XYZ file of C-alpha atoms in Angstrom:
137
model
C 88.455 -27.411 180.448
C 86.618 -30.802 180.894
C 89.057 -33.429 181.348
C 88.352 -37.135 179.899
C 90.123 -38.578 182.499
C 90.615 -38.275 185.695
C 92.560 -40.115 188.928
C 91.298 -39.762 192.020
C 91.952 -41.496 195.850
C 89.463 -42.343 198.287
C 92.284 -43.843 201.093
C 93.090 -46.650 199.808
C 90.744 -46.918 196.523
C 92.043 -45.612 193.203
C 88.804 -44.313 190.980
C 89.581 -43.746 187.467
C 86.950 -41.698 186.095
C 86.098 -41.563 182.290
C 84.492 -38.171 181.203
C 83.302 -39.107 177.944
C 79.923 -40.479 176.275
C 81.282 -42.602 173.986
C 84.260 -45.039 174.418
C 85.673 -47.084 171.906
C 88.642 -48.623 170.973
C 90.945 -45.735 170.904
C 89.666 -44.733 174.171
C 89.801 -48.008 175.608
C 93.617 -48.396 175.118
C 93.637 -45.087 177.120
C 91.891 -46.488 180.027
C 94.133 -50.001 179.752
C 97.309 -48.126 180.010
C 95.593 -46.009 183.345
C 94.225 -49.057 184.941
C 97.675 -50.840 184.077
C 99.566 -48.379 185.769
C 97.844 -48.273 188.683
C 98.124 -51.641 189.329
C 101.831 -51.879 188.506
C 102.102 -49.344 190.998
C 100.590 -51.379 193.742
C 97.301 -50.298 194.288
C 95.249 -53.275 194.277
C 91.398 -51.406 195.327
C 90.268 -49.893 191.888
C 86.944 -48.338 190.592
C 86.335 -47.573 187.022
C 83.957 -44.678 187.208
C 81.808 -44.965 183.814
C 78.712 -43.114 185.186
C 79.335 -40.262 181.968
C 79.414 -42.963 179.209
C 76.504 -43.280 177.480
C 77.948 -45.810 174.806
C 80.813 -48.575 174.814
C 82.035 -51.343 172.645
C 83.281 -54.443 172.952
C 86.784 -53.516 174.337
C 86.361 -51.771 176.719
C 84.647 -54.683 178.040
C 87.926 -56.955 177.314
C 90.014 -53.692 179.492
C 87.713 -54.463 182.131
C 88.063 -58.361 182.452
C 91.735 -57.970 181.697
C 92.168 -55.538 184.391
C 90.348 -57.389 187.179
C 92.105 -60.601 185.878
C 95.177 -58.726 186.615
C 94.114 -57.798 189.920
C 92.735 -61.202 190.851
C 96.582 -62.169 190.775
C 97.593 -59.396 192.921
C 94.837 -59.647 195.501
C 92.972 -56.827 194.250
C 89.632 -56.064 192.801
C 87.860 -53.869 190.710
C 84.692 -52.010 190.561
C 82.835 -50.282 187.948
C 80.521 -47.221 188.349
C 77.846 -46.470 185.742
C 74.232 -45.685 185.722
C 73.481 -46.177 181.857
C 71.262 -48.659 180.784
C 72.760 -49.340 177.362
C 76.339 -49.587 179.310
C 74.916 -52.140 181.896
C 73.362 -53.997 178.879
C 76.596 -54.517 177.220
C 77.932 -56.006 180.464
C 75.315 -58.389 181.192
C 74.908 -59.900 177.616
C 78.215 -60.791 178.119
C 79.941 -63.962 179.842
C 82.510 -61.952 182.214
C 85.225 -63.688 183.415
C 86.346 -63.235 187.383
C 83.741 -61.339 189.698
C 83.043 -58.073 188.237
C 80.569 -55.786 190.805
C 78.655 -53.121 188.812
C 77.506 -49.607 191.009
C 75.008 -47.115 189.717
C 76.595 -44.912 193.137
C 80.580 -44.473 193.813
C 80.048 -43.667 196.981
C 78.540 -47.507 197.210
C 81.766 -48.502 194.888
C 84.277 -47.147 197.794
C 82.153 -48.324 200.501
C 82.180 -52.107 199.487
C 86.178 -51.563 200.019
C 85.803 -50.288 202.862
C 83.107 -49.577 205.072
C 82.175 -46.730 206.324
C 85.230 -44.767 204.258
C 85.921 -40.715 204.892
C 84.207 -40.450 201.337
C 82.795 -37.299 200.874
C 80.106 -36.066 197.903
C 81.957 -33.393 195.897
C 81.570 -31.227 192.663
C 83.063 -34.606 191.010
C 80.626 -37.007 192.654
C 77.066 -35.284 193.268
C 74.739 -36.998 195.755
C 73.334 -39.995 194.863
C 70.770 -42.346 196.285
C 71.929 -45.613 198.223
C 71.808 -49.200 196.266
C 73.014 -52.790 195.774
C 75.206 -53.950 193.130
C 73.756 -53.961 189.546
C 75.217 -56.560 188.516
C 77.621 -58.807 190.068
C 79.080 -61.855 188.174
């Protein structure tokens, strides 16, 4: 059973991971209320994992700059994970607000947290070669 989405922890990093192709507006109140929680419940190191989405609209970008605005008051940060061209394309034609770093790796998303973390390559994260932030605002 594939599940859309999934919480994982990398020591201290939260990664939210959305296992679907598209994501629109239903979906993106889905991933609000997730990254919500999370931050209500303290965590304040956060990667949105959208390396499966092959298609987003317009708010999901809004969840994003809502929920890094969110952690900006709390200290915090968040990341977002996704390979896609047409995804990354969406996020650079528009103005985000707050500093927003873009992966194509997670294993390059946990790292900027925290160094040299005890992340491991799994069945969830396969390996992956090495880069710089896509995009970072």
């Amino acid at each position: 059973m594939i599940r859309y989405f999934e919480k994982t922890q990398v020591e201290d990093v939260i990664i939210e991971r959305v296992n679907l192709g598209k994501v629109t507006l239903i979906e993106s109140k889905v991933i609000w209320e997730r990254l919500q929680n999370d931050i209500i419940q303290g965590h304040n190191k956060i990667i949105a994992d959208l390396s499966s989405c092959n298609f987003i609209d317009s708010s999901l970008v809004g969840v994003m700059v809502r929920a890094q605005h969110m952690l900006l008051k709390n200290h915090g940060n968040l990341k977002i994970v996704m390979p896609s061209n047409q995804v990354l394309e969406i996020f650079n034609s528009v103005d985000l607000s707050g500093n927003i770093n873009i992966y194509e790796i997670l294993e390059d998303a946990v790292n900027s947290f925290n160094g040299n973390s005890k992340f491991k390559k799994s069945q969830h994260f396969p390996a992956e070669k090495a880069c710089e932030p896509l995009y970072t605002k």
